Amino acid sequence: KQEVTQIPAALSVPEGENLVLNCSFTDSAIYNLQWFRQDPGKGLTSLLLIQSSQREQTSGRLNASLDKSSGRSTLYIAASQPGDSATYLCAPGDGNKLVFGAGTILRVKS
Amino acid sequence: DTEVTQTPKHLVMGMTNKKSLKCEQHMGHRAMYWYKQKAKKPPELMFVYSYEKLSINESVPSRFSPECPNSSLLNLHLHALQPEDSALYLCASSLRLDSGNTIYFGEGSWLTVV
């Protein structure tokens, strides 16, 4: 059974900092890994999808890396802004379903 | 357009009521999902439909009954729920299963069982 751990559980940083969110998973037999953000009381917004054959994926100030063999992924956020405040969830997928980590609650202070 | 639309946004129901949650997408996706998310917890998979057929049921109690009437619609019928079933119910879709495609989520339906 896939188990996903995200570290840290919460993070509070001043605006402008670069930061790294970590995700580890136990079963490396995955198709891909998705990173999502969730604002309070809202649904999930897909940020990045990394296929199992890829090492990294970039979108704007976001960069996600994947090391499938070691069961790790990181989400790098450059020049953080108050609007980045949200819960960030990673979810490895086996092609049929996603298994979510508990998330990292990010607060960016202005 | 990467939109998954869920209705209603909020639902309060008694333990003897019958109600339904609805989900719609017009992206031509053939895989659709129901997830349940309790407060301060990650989403957990309930059901997966592929080409309008139930593909995965994660041992969900029978008081939750999914239905996929066509390729654009997904319903979740609710009957005789318990207060502990109160949660955010999220619908999602992707192009198809076993493909590693992006999964898109709706805004969710907040369910309160009283």
mmCIF file with all atom_site columns, C-alpha atoms in Angstrom:
data_model
loop_
_atom_site.group_PDB
_atom_site.id
_atom_site.type_symbol
_atom_site.label_atom_id
_atom_site.label_alt_id
_atom_site.label_comp_id
_atom_site.label_asym_id
_atom_site.label_entity_id
_atom_site.label_seq_id
_atom_site.pdbx_PDB_ins_code
_atom_site.Cartn_x
_atom_site.Cartn_y
_atom_site.Cartn_z
_atom_site.occupancy
_atom_site.B_iso_or_equiv
_atom_site.pdbx_formal_charge
_atom_site.auth_seq_id
_atom_site.auth_comp_id
_atom_site.auth_asym_id
_atom_site.auth_atom_id
_atom_site.pdbx_PDB_model_num
ATOM 1   C CA . LYS A 1 1   ? 0.000   0.000  0.000   1.00 0.00 ? 1   LYS A CA 1
ATOM 2   C CA . GLN A 1 2   ? 1.355   3.382  -1.033  1.00 0.00 ? 2   GLN A CA 1
ATOM 3   C CA . GLU A 1 3   ? 2.224   5.705  1.837   1.00 0.00 ? 3   GLU A CA 1
ATOM 4   C CA . VAL A 1 4   ? 3.098   9.340  1.245   1.00 0.00 ? 4   VAL A CA 1
ATOM 5   C CA . THR A 1 5   ? 4.874   11.637 3.669   1.00 0.00 ? 5   THR A CA 1
ATOM 6   C CA . GLN A 1 6   ? 5.291   15.376 3.274   1.00 0.00 ? 6   GLN A CA 1
ATOM 7   C CA . ILE A 1 7   ? 7.809   17.443 5.179   1.00 0.00 ? 7   ILE A CA 1
ATOM 8   C CA . PRO A 1 8   ? 7.521   19.996 6.666   1.00 0.00 ? 8   PRO A CA 1
ATOM 9   C CA . ALA A 1 9   ? 3.918   19.841 7.853   1.00 0.00 ? 9   ALA A CA 1
ATOM 10  C CA . ALA A 1 10  ? 3.820   23.635 8.051   1.00 0.00 ? 10  ALA A CA 1
ATOM 11  C CA . LEU A 1 11  ? 6.069   26.437 6.922   1.00 0.00 ? 11  LEU A CA 1
ATOM 12  C CA . SER A 1 12  ? 5.966   30.179 7.511   1.00 0.00 ? 12  SER A CA 1
ATOM 13  C CA . VAL A 1 13  ? 8.333   32.374 5.509   1.00 0.00 ? 13  VAL A CA 1
ATOM 14  C CA . PRO A 1 14  ? 8.743   36.062 4.646   1.00 0.00 ? 14  PRO A CA 1
ATOM 15  C CA . GLU A 1 15  ? 7.836   37.178 1.168   1.00 0.00 ? 15  GLU A CA 1
ATOM 16  C CA . GLY A 1 16  ? 10.568  36.726 -1.421  1.00 0.00 ? 16  GLY A CA 1
ATOM 17  C CA . GLU A 1 17  ? 12.148  33.597 0.000   1.00 0.00 ? 17  GLU A CA 1
ATOM 18  C CA . ASN A 1 18  ? 12.862  30.541 -2.105  1.00 0.00 ? 18  ASN A CA 1
ATOM 19  C CA . LEU A 1 19  ? 11.550  27.383 -0.506  1.00 0.00 ? 19  LEU A CA 1
ATOM 20  C CA . VAL A 1 20  ? 11.468  23.620 -0.918  1.00 0.00 ? 20  VAL A CA 1
ATOM 21  C CA . LEU A 1 21  ? 8.660   21.254 -0.047  1.00 0.00 ? 21  LEU A CA 1
ATOM 22  C CA . ASN A 1 22  ? 9.490   17.569 0.291   1.00 0.00 ? 22  ASN A CA 1
ATOM 23  C CA . CYS A 1 23  ? 7.481   14.479 -0.537  1.00 0.00 ? 23  CYS A CA 1
ATOM 24  C CA . SER A 1 24  ? 8.448   10.845 -0.081  1.00 0.00 ? 24  SER A CA 1
ATOM 25  C CA . PHE A 1 25  ? 6.552   7.717  -1.077  1.00 0.00 ? 25  PHE A CA 1
ATOM 26  C CA . THR A 1 26  ? 7.026   4.029  -0.337  1.00 0.00 ? 26  THR A CA 1
ATOM 27  C CA . ASP A 1 27  ? 6.006   2.326  -3.602  1.00 0.00 ? 27  ASP A CA 1
ATOM 28  C CA . SER A 1 28  ? 8.141   3.386  -6.561  1.00 0.00 ? 28  SER A CA 1
ATOM 29  C CA . ALA A 1 29  ? 5.872   1.618  -9.107  1.00 0.00 ? 29  ALA A CA 1
ATOM 30  C CA . ILE A 1 30  ? 4.165   4.840  -10.138 1.00 0.00 ? 30  ILE A CA 1
ATOM 31  C CA . TYR A 1 31  ? 3.078   6.307  -13.466 1.00 0.00 ? 31  TYR A CA 1
ATOM 32  C CA . ASN A 1 32  ? 3.534   9.894  -12.390 1.00 0.00 ? 32  ASN A CA 1
ATOM 33  C CA . LEU A 1 33  ? 3.363   12.323 -9.500  1.00 0.00 ? 33  LEU A CA 1
ATOM 34  C CA . GLN A 1 34  ? 1.175   15.396 -9.272  1.00 0.00 ? 34  GLN A CA 1
ATOM 35  C CA . TRP A 1 35  ? 1.532   18.435 -7.067  1.00 0.00 ? 35  TRP A CA 1
ATOM 36  C CA . PHE A 1 36  ? -1.615  20.314 -6.081  1.00 0.00 ? 36  PHE A CA 1
ATOM 37  C CA . ARG A 1 37  ? -2.454  23.386 -4.075  1.00 0.00 ? 37  ARG A CA 1
ATOM 38  C CA . GLN A 1 38  ? -5.586  23.698 -1.995  1.00 0.00 ? 38  GLN A CA 1
ATOM 39  C CA . ASP A 1 39  ? -6.890  26.972 -0.633  1.00 0.00 ? 39  ASP A CA 1
ATOM 40  C CA . PRO A 1 40  ? -9.000  26.810 2.553   1.00 0.00 ? 40  PRO A CA 1
ATOM 41  C CA . GLY A 1 41  ? -12.448 25.384 1.860   1.00 0.00 ? 41  GLY A CA 1
ATOM 42  C CA . LYS A 1 42  ? -11.711 24.920 -1.829  1.00 0.00 ? 42  LYS A CA 1
ATOM 43  C CA . GLY A 1 43  ? -10.963 22.129 -4.276  1.00 0.00 ? 43  GLY A CA 1
ATOM 44  C CA . LEU A 1 44  ? -7.558  21.097 -5.576  1.00 0.00 ? 44  LEU A CA 1
ATOM 45  C CA . THR A 1 45  ? -5.700  22.979 -8.266  1.00 0.00 ? 45  THR A CA 1
ATOM 46  C CA . SER A 1 46  ? -3.171  20.975 -10.267 1.00 0.00 ? 46  SER A CA 1
ATOM 47  C CA . LEU A 1 47  ? 0.237   22.650 -10.306 1.00 0.00 ? 47  LEU A CA 1
ATOM 48  C CA . LEU A 1 48  ? 2.571   20.204 -11.984 1.00 0.00 ? 48  LEU A CA 1
ATOM 49  C CA . LEU A 1 49  ? 2.533   16.671 -13.330 1.00 0.00 ? 49  LEU A CA 1
ATOM 50  C CA . ILE A 1 50  ? 5.782   14.728 -13.614 1.00 0.00 ? 50  ILE A CA 1
ATOM 51  C CA . GLN A 1 51  ? 5.758   11.492 -15.557 1.00 0.00 ? 51  GLN A CA 1
ATOM 52  C CA . SER A 1 52  ? 7.742   8.594  -14.114 1.00 0.00 ? 52  SER A CA 1
ATOM 53  C CA . SER A 1 53  ? 10.244  8.884  -16.980 1.00 0.00 ? 53  SER A CA 1
ATOM 54  C CA . GLN A 1 54  ? 10.922  12.560 -16.253 1.00 0.00 ? 54  GLN A CA 1
ATOM 55  C CA . ARG A 1 55  ? 13.283  14.082 -13.715 1.00 0.00 ? 55  ARG A CA 1
ATOM 56  C CA . GLU A 1 56  ? 11.694  17.483 -13.396 1.00 0.00 ? 56  GLU A CA 1
ATOM 57  C CA . GLN A 1 57  ? 8.939   19.793 -14.583 1.00 0.00 ? 57  GLN A CA 1
ATOM 58  C CA . THR A 1 58  ? 8.695   23.577 -14.464 1.00 0.00 ? 58  THR A CA 1
ATOM 59  C CA . SER A 1 59  ? 5.843   26.066 -14.538 1.00 0.00 ? 59  SER A CA 1
ATOM 60  C CA . GLY A 1 60  ? 6.612   29.707 -13.865 1.00 0.00 ? 60  GLY A CA 1
ATOM 61  C CA . ARG A 1 61  ? 8.122   30.033 -10.387 1.00 0.00 ? 61  ARG A CA 1
ATOM 62  C CA . LEU A 1 62  ? 7.479   26.364 -9.628  1.00 0.00 ? 62  LEU A CA 1
ATOM 63  C CA . ASN A 1 63  ? 9.844   23.501 -10.271 1.00 0.00 ? 63  ASN A CA 1
ATOM 64  C CA . ALA A 1 64  ? 9.162   19.923 -9.280  1.00 0.00 ? 64  ALA A CA 1
ATOM 65  C CA . SER A 1 65  ? 11.686  17.109 -9.352  1.00 0.00 ? 65  SER A CA 1
ATOM 66  C CA . LEU A 1 66  ? 11.167  13.373 -9.136  1.00 0.00 ? 66  LEU A CA 1
ATOM 67  C CA . ASP A 1 67  ? 13.572  10.635 -8.089  1.00 0.00 ? 67  ASP A CA 1
ATOM 68  C CA . LYS A 1 68  ? 11.413  7.589  -8.589  1.00 0.00 ? 68  LYS A CA 1
ATOM 69  C CA . SER A 1 69  ? 13.989  5.039  -7.484  1.00 0.00 ? 69  SER A CA 1
ATOM 70  C CA . SER A 1 70  ? 14.440  6.668  -4.087  1.00 0.00 ? 70  SER A CA 1
ATOM 71  C CA . GLY A 1 71  ? 10.757  7.549  -3.743  1.00 0.00 ? 71  GLY A CA 1
ATOM 72  C CA . ARG A 1 72  ? 11.237  11.298 -3.454  1.00 0.00 ? 72  ARG A CA 1
ATOM 73  C CA . SER A 1 73  ? 9.891   14.453 -5.016  1.00 0.00 ? 73  SER A CA 1
ATOM 74  C CA . THR A 1 74  ? 10.497  18.091 -4.219  1.00 0.00 ? 74  THR A CA 1
ATOM 75  C CA . LEU A 1 75  ? 8.559   21.216 -5.106  1.00 0.00 ? 75  LEU A CA 1
ATOM 76  C CA . TYR A 1 76  ? 10.677  24.340 -5.362  1.00 0.00 ? 76  TYR A CA 1
ATOM 77  C CA . ILE A 1 77  ? 8.931   27.711 -5.160  1.00 0.00 ? 77  ILE A CA 1
ATOM 78  C CA . ALA A 1 78  ? 11.018  30.702 -6.191  1.00 0.00 ? 78  ALA A CA 1
ATOM 79  C CA . ALA A 1 79  ? 10.509  34.230 -4.873  1.00 0.00 ? 79  ALA A CA 1
ATOM 80  C CA . SER A 1 80  ? 7.503   33.330 -2.752  1.00 0.00 ? 80  SER A CA 1
ATOM 81  C CA . GLN A 1 81  ? 4.516   35.688 -2.574  1.00 0.00 ? 81  GLN A CA 1
ATOM 82  C CA . PRO A 1 82  ? 1.620   36.043 -0.099  1.00 0.00 ? 82  PRO A CA 1
ATOM 83  C CA . GLY A 1 83  ? -0.670  34.615 -2.797  1.00 0.00 ? 83  GLY A CA 1
ATOM 84  C CA . ASP A 1 84  ? 1.282   31.361 -2.583  1.00 0.00 ? 84  ASP A CA 1
ATOM 85  C CA . SER A 1 85  ? -0.169  30.750 0.890   1.00 0.00 ? 85  SER A CA 1
ATOM 86  C CA . ALA A 1 86  ? -2.090  27.479 0.709   1.00 0.00 ? 86  ALA A CA 1
ATOM 87  C CA . THR A 1 87  ? -1.771  23.775 1.460   1.00 0.00 ? 87  THR A CA 1
ATOM 88  C CA . TYR A 1 88  ? 0.443   21.920 -1.002  1.00 0.00 ? 88  TYR A CA 1
ATOM 89  C CA . LEU A 1 89  ? -0.287  18.253 -1.617  1.00 0.00 ? 89  LEU A CA 1
ATOM 90  C CA . CYS A 1 90  ? 1.777   15.710 -3.482  1.00 0.00 ? 90  CYS A CA 1
ATOM 91  C CA . ALA A 1 91  ? 0.150   12.652 -4.961  1.00 0.00 ? 91  ALA A CA 1
ATOM 92  C CA . PRO A 1 92  ? 1.929   9.773  -6.693  1.00 0.00 ? 92  PRO A CA 1
ATOM 93  C CA . GLY A 1 93  ? -0.311  7.951  -9.142  1.00 0.00 ? 93  GLY A CA 1
ATOM 94  C CA . ASP A 1 94  ? -0.345  4.378  -10.419 1.00 0.00 ? 94  ASP A CA 1
ATOM 95  C CA . GLY A 1 95  ? -2.408  5.255  -13.478 1.00 0.00 ? 95  GLY A CA 1
ATOM 96  C CA . ASN A 1 96  ? -5.680  4.428  -11.767 1.00 0.00 ? 96  ASN A CA 1
ATOM 97  C CA . LYS A 1 97  ? -5.651  6.574  -8.682  1.00 0.00 ? 97  LYS A CA 1
ATOM 98  C CA . LEU A 1 98  ? -3.724  9.112  -6.679  1.00 0.00 ? 98  LEU A CA 1
ATOM 99  C CA . VAL A 1 99  ? -2.616  8.665  -3.082  1.00 0.00 ? 99  VAL A CA 1
ATOM 100 C CA . PHE A 1 100 ? -2.199  11.948 -1.264  1.00 0.00 ? 100 PHE A CA 1
ATOM 101 C CA . GLY A 1 101 ? 0.217   13.068 1.384   1.00 0.00 ? 101 GLY A CA 1
ATOM 102 C CA . ALA A 1 102 ? -1.085  15.051 4.347   1.00 0.00 ? 102 ALA A CA 1
ATOM 103 C CA . GLY A 1 103 ? 0.209   18.252 2.797   1.00 0.00 ? 103 GLY A CA 1
ATOM 104 C CA . THR A 1 104 ? 2.428   21.175 3.723   1.00 0.00 ? 104 THR A CA 1
ATOM 105 C CA . ILE A 1 105 ? 0.628   24.276 4.977   1.00 0.00 ? 105 ILE A CA 1
ATOM 106 C CA . LEU A 1 106 ? 2.510   27.268 3.601   1.00 0.00 ? 106 LEU A CA 1
ATOM 107 C CA . ARG A 1 107 ? 2.146   30.813 4.867   1.00 0.00 ? 107 ARG A CA 1
ATOM 108 C CA . VAL A 1 108 ? 4.020   33.587 3.119   1.00 0.00 ? 108 VAL A CA 1
ATOM 109 C CA . LYS A 1 109 ? 4.119   36.776 5.157   1.00 0.00 ? 109 LYS A CA 1
ATOM 110 C CA . SER A 1 110 ? 4.168   40.203 3.498   1.00 0.00 ? 110 SER A CA 1
ATOM 111 C CA . ASP B 2 1   ? -11.262 24.575 -20.517 1.00 0.00 ? 1   ASP B CA 1
ATOM 112 C CA . THR B 2 2   ? -10.121 22.400 -17.613 1.00 0.00 ? 2   THR B CA 1
ATOM 113 C CA . GLU B 2 3   ? -13.238 22.702 -15.535 1.00 0.00 ? 3   GLU B CA 1
ATOM 114 C CA . VAL B 2 4   ? -14.980 20.132 -13.391 1.00 0.00 ? 4   VAL B CA 1
ATOM 115 C CA . THR B 2 5   ? -18.260 21.497 -12.052 1.00 0.00 ? 5   THR B CA 1
ATOM 116 C CA . GLN B 2 6   ? -19.840 20.185 -8.874  1.00 0.00 ? 6   GLN B CA 1
ATOM 117 C CA . THR B 2 7   ? -23.298 20.904 -7.459  1.00 0.00 ? 7   THR B CA 1
ATOM 118 C CA . PRO B 2 8   ? -24.454 21.715 -4.902  1.00 0.00 ? 8   PRO B CA 1
ATOM 119 C CA . LYS B 2 9   ? -21.589 23.551 -3.212  1.00 0.00 ? 9   LYS B CA 1
ATOM 120 C CA . HIS B 2 10  ? -23.155 22.982 0.194   1.00 0.00 ? 10  HIS B CA 1
ATOM 121 C CA . LEU B 2 11  ? -25.655 20.354 1.336   1.00 0.00 ? 11  LEU B CA 1
ATOM 122 C CA . VAL B 2 12  ? -27.186 19.730 4.747   1.00 0.00 ? 12  VAL B CA 1
ATOM 123 C CA . MET B 2 13  ? -29.146 16.516 5.093   1.00 0.00 ? 13  MET B CA 1
ATOM 124 C CA . GLY B 2 14  ? -30.741 14.464 7.821   1.00 0.00 ? 14  GLY B CA 1
ATOM 125 C CA . MET B 2 15  ? -29.808 10.866 8.469   1.00 0.00 ? 15  MET B CA 1
ATOM 126 C CA . THR B 2 16  ? -33.025 9.616  6.853   1.00 0.00 ? 16  THR B CA 1
ATOM 127 C CA . ASN B 2 17  ? -32.809 11.790 3.740   1.00 0.00 ? 17  ASN B CA 1
ATOM 128 C CA . LYS B 2 18  ? -31.915 10.797 0.206   1.00 0.00 ? 18  LYS B CA 1
ATOM 129 C CA . LYS B 2 19  ? -29.865 13.307 -1.747  1.00 0.00 ? 19  LYS B CA 1
ATOM 130 C CA . SER B 2 20  ? -27.418 13.380 -4.650  1.00 0.00 ? 20  SER B CA 1
ATOM 131 C CA . LEU B 2 21  ? -24.196 15.139 -5.512  1.00 0.00 ? 21  LEU B CA 1
ATOM 132 C CA . LYS B 2 22  ? -23.571 15.939 -9.172  1.00 0.00 ? 22  LYS B CA 1
ATOM 133 C CA . CYS B 2 23  ? -20.403 16.386 -11.190 1.00 0.00 ? 23  CYS B CA 1
ATOM 134 C CA . GLU B 2 24  ? -19.986 17.436 -14.804 1.00 0.00 ? 24  GLU B CA 1
ATOM 135 C CA . GLN B 2 25  ? -17.048 17.851 -17.180 1.00 0.00 ? 25  GLN B CA 1
ATOM 136 C CA . HIS B 2 26  ? -16.903 18.654 -20.888 1.00 0.00 ? 26  HIS B CA 1
ATOM 137 C CA . MET B 2 27  ? -13.244 17.912 -21.543 1.00 0.00 ? 27  MET B CA 1
ATOM 138 C CA . GLY B 2 28  ? -13.902 14.560 -23.218 1.00 0.00 ? 28  GLY B CA 1
ATOM 139 C CA . HIS B 2 29  ? -12.417 12.760 -20.229 1.00 0.00 ? 29  HIS B CA 1
ATOM 140 C CA . ARG B 2 30  ? -13.383 9.101  -19.868 1.00 0.00 ? 30  ARG B CA 1
ATOM 141 C CA . ALA B 2 31  ? -12.146 8.551  -16.299 1.00 0.00 ? 31  ALA B CA 1
ATOM 142 C CA . MET B 2 32  ? -14.028 10.133 -13.398 1.00 0.00 ? 32  MET B CA 1
ATOM 143 C CA . TYR B 2 33  ? -13.438 9.915  -9.673  1.00 0.00 ? 33  TYR B CA 1
ATOM 144 C CA . TRP B 2 34  ? -15.042 10.584 -6.315  1.00 0.00 ? 34  TRP B CA 1
ATOM 145 C CA . TYR B 2 35  ? -12.783 11.510 -3.400  1.00 0.00 ? 35  TYR B CA 1
ATOM 146 C CA . LYS B 2 36  ? -13.756 12.252 0.199   1.00 0.00 ? 36  LYS B CA 1
ATOM 147 C CA . GLN B 2 37  ? -11.839 14.757 2.302   1.00 0.00 ? 37  GLN B CA 1
ATOM 148 C CA . LYS B 2 38  ? -12.347 15.158 6.036   1.00 0.00 ? 38  LYS B CA 1
ATOM 149 C CA . ALA B 2 39  ? -11.267 18.362 7.741   1.00 0.00 ? 39  ALA B CA 1
ATOM 150 C CA . LYS B 2 40  ? -7.478  18.791 7.860   1.00 0.00 ? 40  LYS B CA 1
ATOM 151 C CA . LYS B 2 41  ? -6.949  15.418 6.153   1.00 0.00 ? 41  LYS B CA 1
ATOM 152 C CA . PRO B 2 42  ? -5.857  14.525 2.616   1.00 0.00 ? 42  PRO B CA 1
ATOM 153 C CA . PRO B 2 43  ? -8.409  13.380 0.031   1.00 0.00 ? 43  PRO B CA 1
ATOM 154 C CA . GLU B 2 44  ? -9.172  9.666  -0.026  1.00 0.00 ? 44  GLU B CA 1
ATOM 155 C CA . LEU B 2 45  ? -10.370 7.803  -3.104  1.00 0.00 ? 45  LEU B CA 1
ATOM 156 C CA . MET B 2 46  ? -13.904 6.399  -3.047  1.00 0.00 ? 46  MET B CA 1
ATOM 157 C CA . PHE B 2 47  ? -14.802 5.374  -6.611  1.00 0.00 ? 47  PHE B CA 1
ATOM 158 C CA . VAL B 2 48  ? -13.313 5.388  -10.103 1.00 0.00 ? 48  VAL B CA 1
ATOM 159 C CA . TYR B 2 49  ? -15.288 5.157  -13.341 1.00 0.00 ? 49  TYR B CA 1
ATOM 160 C CA . SER B 2 50  ? -13.731 4.348  -16.682 1.00 0.00 ? 50  SER B CA 1
ATOM 161 C CA . TYR B 2 51  ? -15.826 4.672  -19.848 1.00 0.00 ? 51  TYR B CA 1
ATOM 162 C CA . GLU B 2 52  ? -18.968 4.898  -17.698 1.00 0.00 ? 52  GLU B CA 1
ATOM 163 C CA . LYS B 2 53  ? -18.218 1.626  -15.926 1.00 0.00 ? 53  LYS B CA 1
ATOM 164 C CA . LEU B 2 54  ? -17.269 1.316  -12.265 1.00 0.00 ? 54  LEU B CA 1
ATOM 165 C CA . SER B 2 55  ? -13.595 0.388  -12.167 1.00 0.00 ? 55  SER B CA 1
ATOM 166 C CA . ILE B 2 56  ? -12.628 0.839  -8.527  1.00 0.00 ? 56  ILE B CA 1
ATOM 167 C CA . ASN B 2 57  ? -14.685 0.829  -5.333  1.00 0.00 ? 57  ASN B CA 1
ATOM 168 C CA . GLU B 2 58  ? -12.467 1.423  -2.324  1.00 0.00 ? 58  GLU B CA 1
ATOM 169 C CA . SER B 2 59  ? -14.724 -0.599 0.003   1.00 0.00 ? 59  SER B CA 1
ATOM 170 C CA . VAL B 2 60  ? -17.119 2.304  0.386   1.00 0.00 ? 60  VAL B CA 1
ATOM 171 C CA . PRO B 2 61  ? -20.303 1.650  2.449   1.00 0.00 ? 61  PRO B CA 1
ATOM 172 C CA . SER B 2 62  ? -23.411 0.998  0.378   1.00 0.00 ? 62  SER B CA 1
ATOM 173 C CA . ARG B 2 63  ? -25.079 4.156  1.705   1.00 0.00 ? 63  ARG B CA 1
ATOM 174 C CA . PHE B 2 64  ? -22.952 5.845  -0.980  1.00 0.00 ? 64  PHE B CA 1
ATOM 175 C CA . SER B 2 65  ? -24.079 4.850  -4.470  1.00 0.00 ? 65  SER B CA 1
ATOM 176 C CA . PRO B 2 66  ? -22.218 6.199  -7.515  1.00 0.00 ? 66  PRO B CA 1
ATOM 177 C CA . GLU B 2 67  ? -23.714 6.497  -10.967 1.00 0.00 ? 67  GLU B CA 1
ATOM 178 C CA . CYS B 2 68  ? -22.223 7.523  -14.309 1.00 0.00 ? 68  CYS B CA 1
ATOM 179 C CA . PRO B 2 69  ? -25.161 8.105  -16.692 1.00 0.00 ? 69  PRO B CA 1
ATOM 180 C CA . ASN B 2 70  ? -22.950 9.320  -19.540 1.00 0.00 ? 70  ASN B CA 1
ATOM 181 C CA . SER B 2 71  ? -19.387 10.306 -20.295 1.00 0.00 ? 71  SER B CA 1
ATOM 182 C CA . SER B 2 72  ? -19.846 13.850 -18.972 1.00 0.00 ? 72  SER B CA 1
ATOM 183 C CA . LEU B 2 73  ? -21.771 13.220 -15.761 1.00 0.00 ? 73  LEU B CA 1
ATOM 184 C CA . LEU B 2 74  ? -21.035 11.552 -12.464 1.00 0.00 ? 74  LEU B CA 1
ATOM 185 C CA . ASN B 2 75  ? -23.461 11.358 -9.567  1.00 0.00 ? 75  ASN B CA 1
ATOM 186 C CA . LEU B 2 76  ? -23.094 10.259 -5.979  1.00 0.00 ? 76  LEU B CA 1
ATOM 187 C CA . HIS B 2 77  ? -26.386 9.176  -4.403  1.00 0.00 ? 77  HIS B CA 1
ATOM 188 C CA . LEU B 2 78  ? -26.561 9.475  -0.639  1.00 0.00 ? 78  LEU B CA 1
ATOM 189 C CA . HIS B 2 79  ? -28.955 7.589  1.640   1.00 0.00 ? 79  HIS B CA 1
ATOM 190 C CA . ALA B 2 80  ? -29.075 6.950  5.382   1.00 0.00 ? 80  ALA B CA 1
ATOM 191 C CA . LEU B 2 81  ? -25.801 8.721  6.031   1.00 0.00 ? 81  LEU B CA 1
ATOM 192 C CA . GLN B 2 82  ? -24.185 9.153  9.412   1.00 0.00 ? 82  GLN B CA 1
ATOM 193 C CA . PRO B 2 83  ? -22.837 12.370 10.966  1.00 0.00 ? 83  PRO B CA 1
ATOM 194 C CA . GLU B 2 84  ? -19.304 11.031 10.478  1.00 0.00 ? 84  GLU B CA 1
ATOM 195 C CA . ASP B 2 85  ? -19.916 11.140 6.709   1.00 0.00 ? 85  ASP B CA 1
ATOM 196 C CA . SER B 2 86  ? -19.814 14.935 6.881   1.00 0.00 ? 86  SER B CA 1
ATOM 197 C CA . ALA B 2 87  ? -16.927 15.974 4.652   1.00 0.00 ? 87  ALA B CA 1
ATOM 198 C CA . LEU B 2 88  ? -15.895 17.694 1.431   1.00 0.00 ? 88  LEU B CA 1
ATOM 199 C CA . TYR B 2 89  ? -16.694 15.452 -1.528  1.00 0.00 ? 89  TYR B CA 1
ATOM 200 C CA . LEU B 2 90  ? -14.455 16.048 -4.505  1.00 0.00 ? 90  LEU B CA 1
ATOM 201 C CA . CYS B 2 91  ? -15.086 14.969 -8.060  1.00 0.00 ? 91  CYS B CA 1
ATOM 202 C CA . ALA B 2 92  ? -12.220 14.665 -10.520 1.00 0.00 ? 92  ALA B CA 1
ATOM 203 C CA . SER B 2 93  ? -11.607 13.585 -14.089 1.00 0.00 ? 93  SER B CA 1
ATOM 204 C CA . SER B 2 94  ? -8.757  12.604 -16.384 1.00 0.00 ? 94  SER B CA 1
ATOM 205 C CA . LEU B 2 95  ? -8.431  11.684 -20.039 1.00 0.00 ? 95  LEU B CA 1
ATOM 206 C CA . ARG B 2 96  ? -8.489  7.970  -19.275 1.00 0.00 ? 96  ARG B CA 1
ATOM 207 C CA . LEU B 2 97  ? -7.106  5.433  -16.804 1.00 0.00 ? 97  LEU B CA 1
ATOM 208 C CA . ASP B 2 98  ? -3.690  3.820  -17.067 1.00 0.00 ? 98  ASP B CA 1
ATOM 209 C CA . SER B 2 99  ? -2.380  6.786  -18.968 1.00 0.00 ? 99  SER B CA 1
ATOM 210 C CA . GLY B 2 100 ? -0.699  8.962  -16.367 1.00 0.00 ? 100 GLY B CA 1
ATOM 211 C CA . ASN B 2 101 ? -2.691  12.022 -17.409 1.00 0.00 ? 101 ASN B CA 1
ATOM 212 C CA . THR B 2 102 ? -3.311  15.051 -15.251 1.00 0.00 ? 102 THR B CA 1
ATOM 213 C CA . ILE B 2 103 ? -6.280  14.640 -12.912 1.00 0.00 ? 103 ILE B CA 1
ATOM 214 C CA . TYR B 2 104 ? -8.476  17.739 -12.622 1.00 0.00 ? 104 TYR B CA 1
ATOM 215 C CA . PHE B 2 105 ? -10.576 18.379 -9.549  1.00 0.00 ? 105 PHE B CA 1
ATOM 216 C CA . GLY B 2 106 ? -13.763 20.309 -8.976  1.00 0.00 ? 106 GLY B CA 1
ATOM 217 C CA . GLU B 2 107 ? -14.342 22.760 -6.132  1.00 0.00 ? 107 GLU B CA 1
ATOM 218 C CA . GLY B 2 108 ? -16.128 20.101 -4.115  1.00 0.00 ? 108 GLY B CA 1
ATOM 219 C CA . SER B 2 109 ? -19.449 19.727 -2.344  1.00 0.00 ? 109 SER B CA 1
ATOM 220 C CA . TRP B 2 110 ? -19.515 20.368 1.388   1.00 0.00 ? 110 TRP B CA 1
ATOM 221 C CA . LEU B 2 111 ? -21.799 17.807 3.018   1.00 0.00 ? 111 LEU B CA 1
ATOM 222 C CA . THR B 2 112 ? -23.129 18.118 6.565   1.00 0.00 ? 112 THR B CA 1
ATOM 223 C CA . VAL B 2 113 ? -25.173 15.246 7.982   1.00 0.00 ? 113 VAL B CA 1
ATOM 224 C CA . VAL B 2 114 ? -27.337 16.177 10.965  1.00 0.00 ? 114 VAL B CA 1
#
